[in-house]
Amino acid sequence: MKLVSAKPFTFEGGKRAVLLLHGFTGNTIDVRELGRYLNERGYTCHGPLYEGHGDTPEMLVTTRAEQWWEYVVEGYRFLQKQGHEEIAVVGLSLGGVFALKTAYTFPVKALVSMCAPVKPKSAEDLGRHVSLFTQRYKKILGISAEQIEEEWTSLRGQSIQMVESVQAVIEEVGDQIQEITCPALVVQSGKDHPVNLESADLLYNRISSEQKSLIWYENSPHLVTRGPEKEKLHEDVYRFLEELDWEDA
């Protein structure tokens, strides 16, 4: 089986812009379909690909969360340079954490956080996440289970600093959530095993936004953007964005 190459994307539309952020060990494919849906309805959508993502596990473990954040900042600046004065930010998983950070760091029109792990996760949990990614990646290449285990043993030690950097950004953002005042939509799937489901209520309650809502997708997995309720998600995100007081309205 051939691996699908992930790339950054930009779908040009109108003045209203949306920055779409993928998650940890994921890539732009996870938010591309949502971006295309919004673009077909007039929005300019841009999705950056973080350092080490969409690449091999060996490349991923050499990178850190602070490097990935720089790609988020570059994505925001890119939309500004294209002349977009109003930018909404939409993020999945760790991308949701980055979306939260964007919302209290820069002026944003609105925020959509999807399945964001705002409760600190243990190093063991994050390590398992990297291990599963490594196994899936290597299996696609046709590598045997024994060889995968051998390679992961080597990678495990190299991944420690990366995992610690992810923990640090989750904790940092968790401490700043109350600074967010823009309109916010919190999305949470009901079958989200990687994320503590208490994160959604915690996030919703801590955000200081006057205009905020929480929507659950009970039958969806962690990657809610690719789950069985993705069409409803597309509609809900679009409806949320349409209700904002955009200057071009």
mmCIF file of C-alpha atoms in Angstrom:
data_model
loop_
_atom_site.group_PDB
_atom_site.id
_atom_site.type_symbol
_atom_site.label_atom_id
_atom_site.label_comp_id
_atom_site.label_asym_id
_atom_site.label_seq_id
_atom_site.Cartn_x
_atom_site.Cartn_y
_atom_site.Cartn_z
ATOM 1 C CA MET A 1 0.000 0.000 0.000
ATOM 2 C CA LYS A 2 1.226 3.479 -0.899
ATOM 3 C CA LEU A 3 1.349 6.283 1.664
ATOM 4 C CA VAL A 4 -0.638 9.379 0.730
ATOM 5 C CA SER A 5 1.591 12.441 0.827
ATOM 6 C CA ALA A 6 0.239 15.269 2.990
ATOM 7 C CA LYS A 7 0.850 18.881 2.032
ATOM 8 C CA PRO A 8 -0.177 22.327 3.234
ATOM 9 C CA PHE A 9 -3.247 23.616 1.422
ATOM 10 C CA THR A 10 -4.798 26.944 0.509
ATOM 11 C CA PHE A 11 -8.302 27.159 -0.960
ATOM 12 C CA GLU A 12 -8.897 30.716 -2.109
ATOM 13 C CA GLY A 13 -12.342 32.195 -1.632
ATOM 14 C CA GLY A 14 -13.697 35.462 -0.301
ATOM 15 C CA LYS A 15 -12.519 37.900 2.363
ATOM 16 C CA ARG A 16 -13.564 35.650 5.247
ATOM 17 C CA ALA A 17 -10.605 33.446 6.168
ATOM 18 C CA VAL A 18 -10.256 30.249 8.177
ATOM 19 C CA LEU A 19 -6.990 28.817 9.521
ATOM 20 C CA LEU A 20 -7.326 25.017 9.885
ATOM 21 C CA LEU A 21 -4.944 23.186 12.228
ATOM 22 C CA HIS A 22 -4.318 19.437 12.340
ATOM 23 C CA GLY A 23 -3.328 17.384 15.372
ATOM 24 C CA PHE A 24 -0.319 15.619 16.884
ATOM 25 C CA THR A 25 1.006 12.819 14.598
ATOM 26 C CA GLY A 26 -1.751 13.769 12.138
ATOM 27 C CA ASN A 27 -1.569 15.915 9.033
ATOM 28 C CA THR A 28 -3.551 18.295 6.835
ATOM 29 C CA ILE A 29 -5.637 15.451 5.382
ATOM 30 C CA ASP A 30 -7.516 15.420 8.715
ATOM 31 C CA VAL A 31 -8.861 18.958 8.188
ATOM 32 C CA ARG A 32 -8.758 19.254 4.405
ATOM 33 C CA GLU A 33 -12.317 18.044 3.766
ATOM 34 C CA LEU A 34 -13.728 20.564 6.236
ATOM 35 C CA GLY A 35 -11.633 23.251 4.554
ATOM 36 C CA ARG A 36 -12.962 22.298 1.136
ATOM 37 C CA TYR A 37 -16.546 22.354 2.438
ATOM 38 C CA LEU A 38 -16.115 25.868 3.832
ATOM 39 C CA ASN A 39 -14.304 27.052 0.712
ATOM 40 C CA GLU A 40 -17.182 25.904 -1.495
ATOM 41 C CA ARG A 41 -19.344 28.234 0.589
ATOM 42 C CA GLY A 42 -17.127 31.259 0.095
ATOM 43 C CA TYR A 43 -14.394 31.032 2.736
ATOM 44 C CA THR A 44 -10.668 31.232 2.083
ATOM 45 C CA CYS A 45 -9.116 28.280 3.922
ATOM 46 C CA HIS A 46 -5.479 27.608 4.749
ATOM 47 C CA GLY A 47 -4.031 24.547 6.465
ATOM 48 C CA PRO A 48 -0.327 24.509 7.420
ATOM 49 C CA LEU A 49 1.588 21.244 7.840
ATOM 50 C CA TYR A 50 3.798 21.178 10.939
ATOM 51 C CA GLU A 51 7.456 20.217 10.961
ATOM 52 C CA GLY A 52 7.906 16.423 11.034
ATOM 53 C CA HIS A 53 4.244 15.663 10.309
ATOM 54 C CA GLY A 54 3.164 13.896 7.156
ATOM 55 C CA ASP A 55 6.608 12.277 7.353
ATOM 56 C CA THR A 56 8.285 9.278 8.970
ATOM 57 C CA PRO A 57 8.198 8.573 12.731
ATOM 58 C CA GLU A 58 11.964 9.022 12.662
ATOM 59 C CA MET A 59 11.514 12.604 11.439
ATOM 60 C CA LEU A 60 8.616 13.358 13.779
ATOM 61 C CA VAL A 61 10.490 12.522 16.991
ATOM 62 C CA THR A 62 13.232 15.039 16.167
ATOM 63 C CA THR A 63 10.743 17.926 16.309
ATOM 64 C CA ARG A 64 9.085 19.809 19.177
ATOM 65 C CA ALA A 65 5.729 21.470 19.849
ATOM 66 C CA GLU A 66 7.288 24.923 19.860
ATOM 67 C CA GLN A 67 8.421 24.326 16.256
ATOM 68 C CA TRP A 68 4.900 23.288 15.248
ATOM 69 C CA TRP A 69 3.518 26.443 16.831
ATOM 70 C CA GLU A 70 5.746 28.504 14.539
ATOM 71 C CA TYR A 71 3.949 26.940 11.564
ATOM 72 C CA VAL A 72 0.637 28.035 13.084
ATOM 73 C CA VAL A 73 1.951 31.598 13.416
ATOM 74 C CA GLU A 74 3.233 31.487 9.831
ATOM 75 C CA GLY A 75 -0.190 30.290 8.672
ATOM 76 C CA TYR A 76 -1.913 33.167 10.450
ATOM 77 C CA ARG A 77 0.588 35.671 9.017
ATOM 78 C CA PHE A 78 0.148 34.160 5.545
ATOM 79 C CA LEU A 79 -3.587 34.878 5.607
ATOM 80 C CA GLN A 80 -2.917 38.406 6.855
ATOM 81 C CA LYS A 81 -0.457 39.015 4.006
ATOM 82 C CA GLN A 82 -3.106 37.835 1.562
ATOM 83 C CA GLY A 83 -5.235 40.742 2.764
ATOM 84 C CA HIS A 84 -7.538 38.918 5.172
ATOM 85 C CA GLU A 85 -8.366 41.161 8.115
ATOM 86 C CA GLU A 86 -10.795 38.729 9.759
ATOM 87 C CA ILE A 87 -9.515 35.223 10.466
ATOM 88 C CA ALA A 88 -11.295 32.401 12.277
ATOM 89 C CA VAL A 89 -9.186 29.547 13.624
ATOM 90 C CA VAL A 90 -10.319 25.910 13.642
ATOM 91 C CA GLY A 91 -8.223 23.135 15.192
ATOM 92 C CA LEU A 92 -8.426 19.385 15.759
ATOM 93 C CA SER A 93 -6.856 17.646 18.776
ATOM 94 C CA LEU A 94 -3.493 19.334 19.449
ATOM 95 C CA GLY A 95 -4.509 21.648 16.616
ATOM 96 C CA GLY A 96 -7.418 22.600 18.870
ATOM 97 C CA VAL A 97 -4.916 23.461 21.596
ATOM 98 C CA PHE A 98 -3.001 25.581 19.083
ATOM 99 C CA ALA A 99 -6.294 27.196 18.025
ATOM 100 C CA LEU A 100 -6.901 28.163 21.655
ATOM 101 C CA LYS A 101 -3.393 29.607 21.888
ATOM 102 C CA THR A 102 -3.955 31.533 18.660
ATOM 103 C CA ALA A 103 -7.195 32.954 20.068
ATOM 104 C CA TYR A 104 -5.488 34.520 23.094
ATOM 105 C CA THR A 105 -2.292 35.495 21.237
ATOM 106 C CA PHE A 106 -3.682 37.166 18.108
ATOM 107 C CA PRO A 107 -6.886 38.961 17.108
ATOM 108 C CA VAL A 108 -9.171 36.255 15.694
ATOM 109 C CA LYS A 109 -12.750 36.459 14.496
ATOM 110 C CA ALA A 110 -13.753 33.202 16.163
ATOM 111 C CA LEU A 111 -12.492 29.889 17.477
ATOM 112 C CA VAL A 112 -13.520 26.287 16.832
ATOM 113 C CA SER A 113 -11.773 23.743 19.063
ATOM 114 C CA MET A 114 -12.375 20.086 18.170
ATOM 115 C CA CYS A 115 -11.473 17.295 20.614
ATOM 116 C CA ALA A 116 -8.737 19.366 22.233
ATOM 117 C CA PRO A 117 -6.862 17.752 25.179
ATOM 118 C CA VAL A 118 -6.841 20.680 27.587
ATOM 119 C CA LYS A 119 -6.452 18.433 30.631
ATOM 120 C CA PRO A 120 -2.749 17.499 30.972
ATOM 121 C CA LYS A 121 -1.945 14.048 29.607
ATOM 122 C CA SER A 122 0.620 11.670 31.048
ATOM 123 C CA ALA A 123 3.861 10.921 29.241
ATOM 124 C CA GLU A 124 2.702 7.295 29.026
ATOM 125 C CA ASP A 125 -0.519 8.266 27.215
ATOM 126 C CA LEU A 126 1.311 10.471 24.737
ATOM 127 C CA GLY A 127 3.976 7.813 24.262
ATOM 128 C CA ARG A 128 1.296 5.261 23.384
ATOM 129 C CA HIS A 129 -0.086 7.705 20.845
ATOM 130 C CA VAL A 130 3.314 7.949 19.146
ATOM 131 C CA SER A 131 3.712 4.165 19.337
ATOM 132 C CA LEU A 132 0.361 3.587 17.593
ATOM 133 C CA PHE A 133 1.268 6.100 14.901
ATOM 134 C CA THR A 134 4.587 4.306 14.366
ATOM 135 C CA GLN A 135 2.881 0.910 14.125
ATOM 136 C CA ARG A 136 0.292 2.140 11.609
ATOM 137 C CA TYR A 137 2.930 3.870 9.507
ATOM 138 C CA LYS A 138 5.271 0.885 9.421
ATOM 139 C CA LYS A 139 2.461 -1.607 8.697
ATOM 140 C CA ILE A 140 1.493 0.358 5.600
ATOM 141 C CA LEU A 141 5.085 -0.058 4.426
ATOM 142 C CA GLY A 142 4.767 -3.825 4.901
ATOM 143 C CA ILE A 143 7.230 -4.063 7.788
ATOM 144 C CA SER A 144 6.805 -7.081 10.084
ATOM 145 C CA ALA A 145 5.502 -6.753 13.651
ATOM 146 C CA GLU A 146 8.857 -7.926 15.024
ATOM 147 C CA GLN A 147 10.774 -5.326 13.040
ATOM 148 C CA ILE A 148 8.301 -2.601 14.038
ATOM 149 C CA GLU A 149 8.782 -3.449 17.723
ATOM 150 C CA GLU A 150 12.539 -3.328 17.275
ATOM 151 C CA GLU A 151 12.399 0.054 15.553
ATOM 152 C CA TRP A 152 10.005 1.473 18.169
ATOM 153 C CA THR A 153 12.378 0.425 20.950
ATOM 154 C CA SER A 154 14.969 2.652 19.315
ATOM 155 C CA LEU A 155 12.528 5.515 18.732
ATOM 156 C CA ARG A 156 10.975 5.482 22.207
ATOM 157 C CA GLY A 157 13.950 7.148 23.852
ATOM 158 C CA GLN A 158 14.223 9.711 21.071
ATOM 159 C CA SER A 159 10.554 10.669 21.488
ATOM 160 C CA ILE A 160 10.801 11.677 25.168
ATOM 161 C CA GLN A 161 11.682 15.335 24.582
ATOM 162 C CA MET A 162 8.988 15.658 21.931
ATOM 163 C CA VAL A 163 6.369 14.210 24.300
ATOM 164 C CA GLU A 164 7.489 16.577 27.063
ATOM 165 C CA SER A 165 7.098 19.527 24.688
ATOM 166 C CA VAL A 166 3.511 18.457 23.936
ATOM 167 C CA GLN A 167 2.744 18.199 27.651
ATOM 168 C CA ALA A 168 4.189 21.671 28.177
ATOM 169 C CA VAL A 169 2.047 23.375 25.528
ATOM 170 C CA ILE A 170 -1.137 21.660 26.784
ATOM 171 C CA GLU A 171 -0.404 22.857 30.328
ATOM 172 C CA GLU A 172 0.496 26.358 29.122
ATOM 173 C CA VAL A 173 -2.737 26.732 27.155
ATOM 174 C CA GLY A 174 -4.803 25.227 29.967
ATOM 175 C CA ASP A 175 -3.610 28.036 32.221
ATOM 176 C CA GLN A 176 -4.570 30.753 29.702
ATOM 177 C CA ILE A 177 -8.016 29.602 28.504
ATOM 178 C CA GLN A 178 -9.851 32.260 30.512
ATOM 179 C CA GLU A 179 -8.157 34.949 28.391
ATOM 180 C CA ILE A 180 -10.196 33.883 25.342
ATOM 181 C CA THR A 181 -13.063 36.275 24.621
ATOM 182 C CA CYS A 182 -13.843 35.727 20.922
ATOM 183 C CA PRO A 183 -16.923 33.716 19.821
ATOM 184 C CA ALA A 184 -16.139 30.043 20.417
ATOM 185 C CA LEU A 185 -17.485 26.652 19.388
ATOM 186 C CA VAL A 186 -16.262 23.647 21.377
ATOM 187 C CA VAL A 187 -16.622 20.309 19.579
ATOM 188 C CA GLN A 188 -16.262 16.958 21.355
ATOM 189 C CA SER A 189 -16.759 13.399 20.110
ATOM 190 C CA GLY A 190 -18.311 10.780 22.385
ATOM 191 C CA LYS A 191 -15.904 7.980 21.457
ATOM 192 C CA ASP A 192 -12.749 10.012 21.898
ATOM 193 C CA HIS A 193 -10.349 7.594 23.589
ATOM 194 C CA PRO A 194 -7.172 9.728 23.348
ATOM 195 C CA VAL A 195 -8.810 12.694 25.119
ATOM 196 C CA ASN A 196 -10.268 12.887 28.622
ATOM 197 C CA LEU A 197 -13.926 13.701 27.918
ATOM 198 C CA GLU A 198 -13.944 16.131 30.845
ATOM 199 C CA SER A 199 -11.792 18.418 28.682
ATOM 200 C CA ALA A 200 -14.829 19.627 26.722
ATOM 201 C CA ASP A 201 -16.809 20.843 29.746
ATOM 202 C CA LEU A 202 -13.686 22.257 31.366
ATOM 203 C CA LEU A 203 -12.865 24.189 28.197
ATOM 204 C CA TYR A 204 -16.404 25.455 27.693
ATOM 205 C CA ASN A 205 -16.686 26.644 31.290
ATOM 206 C CA ARG A 206 -13.294 28.372 31.394
ATOM 207 C CA ILE A 207 -13.555 30.308 28.128
ATOM 208 C CA SER A 208 -14.576 33.896 28.869
ATOM 209 C CA SER A 209 -16.434 34.364 25.570
ATOM 210 C CA GLU A 210 -19.981 35.706 25.802
ATOM 211 C CA GLN A 211 -20.878 33.852 22.600
ATOM 212 C CA LYS A 212 -19.938 30.205 23.042
ATOM 213 C CA SER A 213 -21.447 26.773 22.501
ATOM 214 C CA LEU A 214 -20.586 23.106 23.037
ATOM 215 C CA ILE A 215 -21.663 20.394 20.595
ATOM 216 C CA TRP A 216 -21.212 16.661 21.198
ATOM 217 C CA TYR A 217 -20.920 14.051 18.431
ATOM 218 C CA GLU A 218 -21.759 10.934 20.382
ATOM 219 C CA ASN A 219 -20.949 8.401 17.646
ATOM 220 C CA SER A 220 -17.669 9.911 16.487
ATOM 221 C CA PRO A 221 -14.050 8.927 17.260
ATOM 222 C CA HIS A 222 -11.203 11.280 18.133
ATOM 223 C CA LEU A 223 -10.773 12.292 14.487
ATOM 224 C CA VAL A 224 -14.269 13.749 14.409
ATOM 225 C CA THR A 225 -13.516 15.383 11.041
ATOM 226 C CA ARG A 226 -13.260 11.941 9.440
ATOM 227 C CA GLY A 227 -15.903 10.104 11.471
ATOM 228 C CA PRO A 228 -19.505 9.051 10.700
ATOM 229 C CA GLU A 229 -20.906 12.445 11.740
ATOM 230 C CA LYS A 230 -18.531 14.575 9.677
ATOM 231 C CA GLU A 231 -21.316 15.962 7.474
ATOM 232 C CA LYS A 232 -23.128 17.258 10.557
ATOM 233 C CA LEU A 233 -19.846 18.698 11.830
ATOM 234 C CA HIS A 234 -19.329 20.525 8.523
ATOM 235 C CA GLU A 235 -22.822 22.007 8.736
ATOM 236 C CA ASP A 236 -22.431 23.004 12.393
ATOM 237 C CA VAL A 237 -19.079 24.723 11.860
ATOM 238 C CA TYR A 238 -20.408 26.530 8.787
ATOM 239 C CA ARG A 239 -23.541 27.654 10.656
ATOM 240 C CA PHE A 240 -21.407 28.923 13.548
ATOM 241 C CA LEU A 241 -19.204 30.938 11.183
ATOM 242 C CA GLU A 242 -22.197 32.318 9.295
ATOM 243 C CA GLU A 243 -23.691 33.700 12.506
ATOM 244 C CA LEU A 244 -20.662 35.930 13.124
ATOM 245 C CA ASP A 245 -20.758 39.655 12.352
ATOM 246 C CA TRP A 246 -18.266 39.612 9.475
ATOM 247 C CA GLU A 247 -17.450 43.048 8.068
ATOM 248 C CA ASP A 248 -18.382 41.964 4.530
ATOM 249 C CA ALA A 249 -21.866 40.845 5.603
#
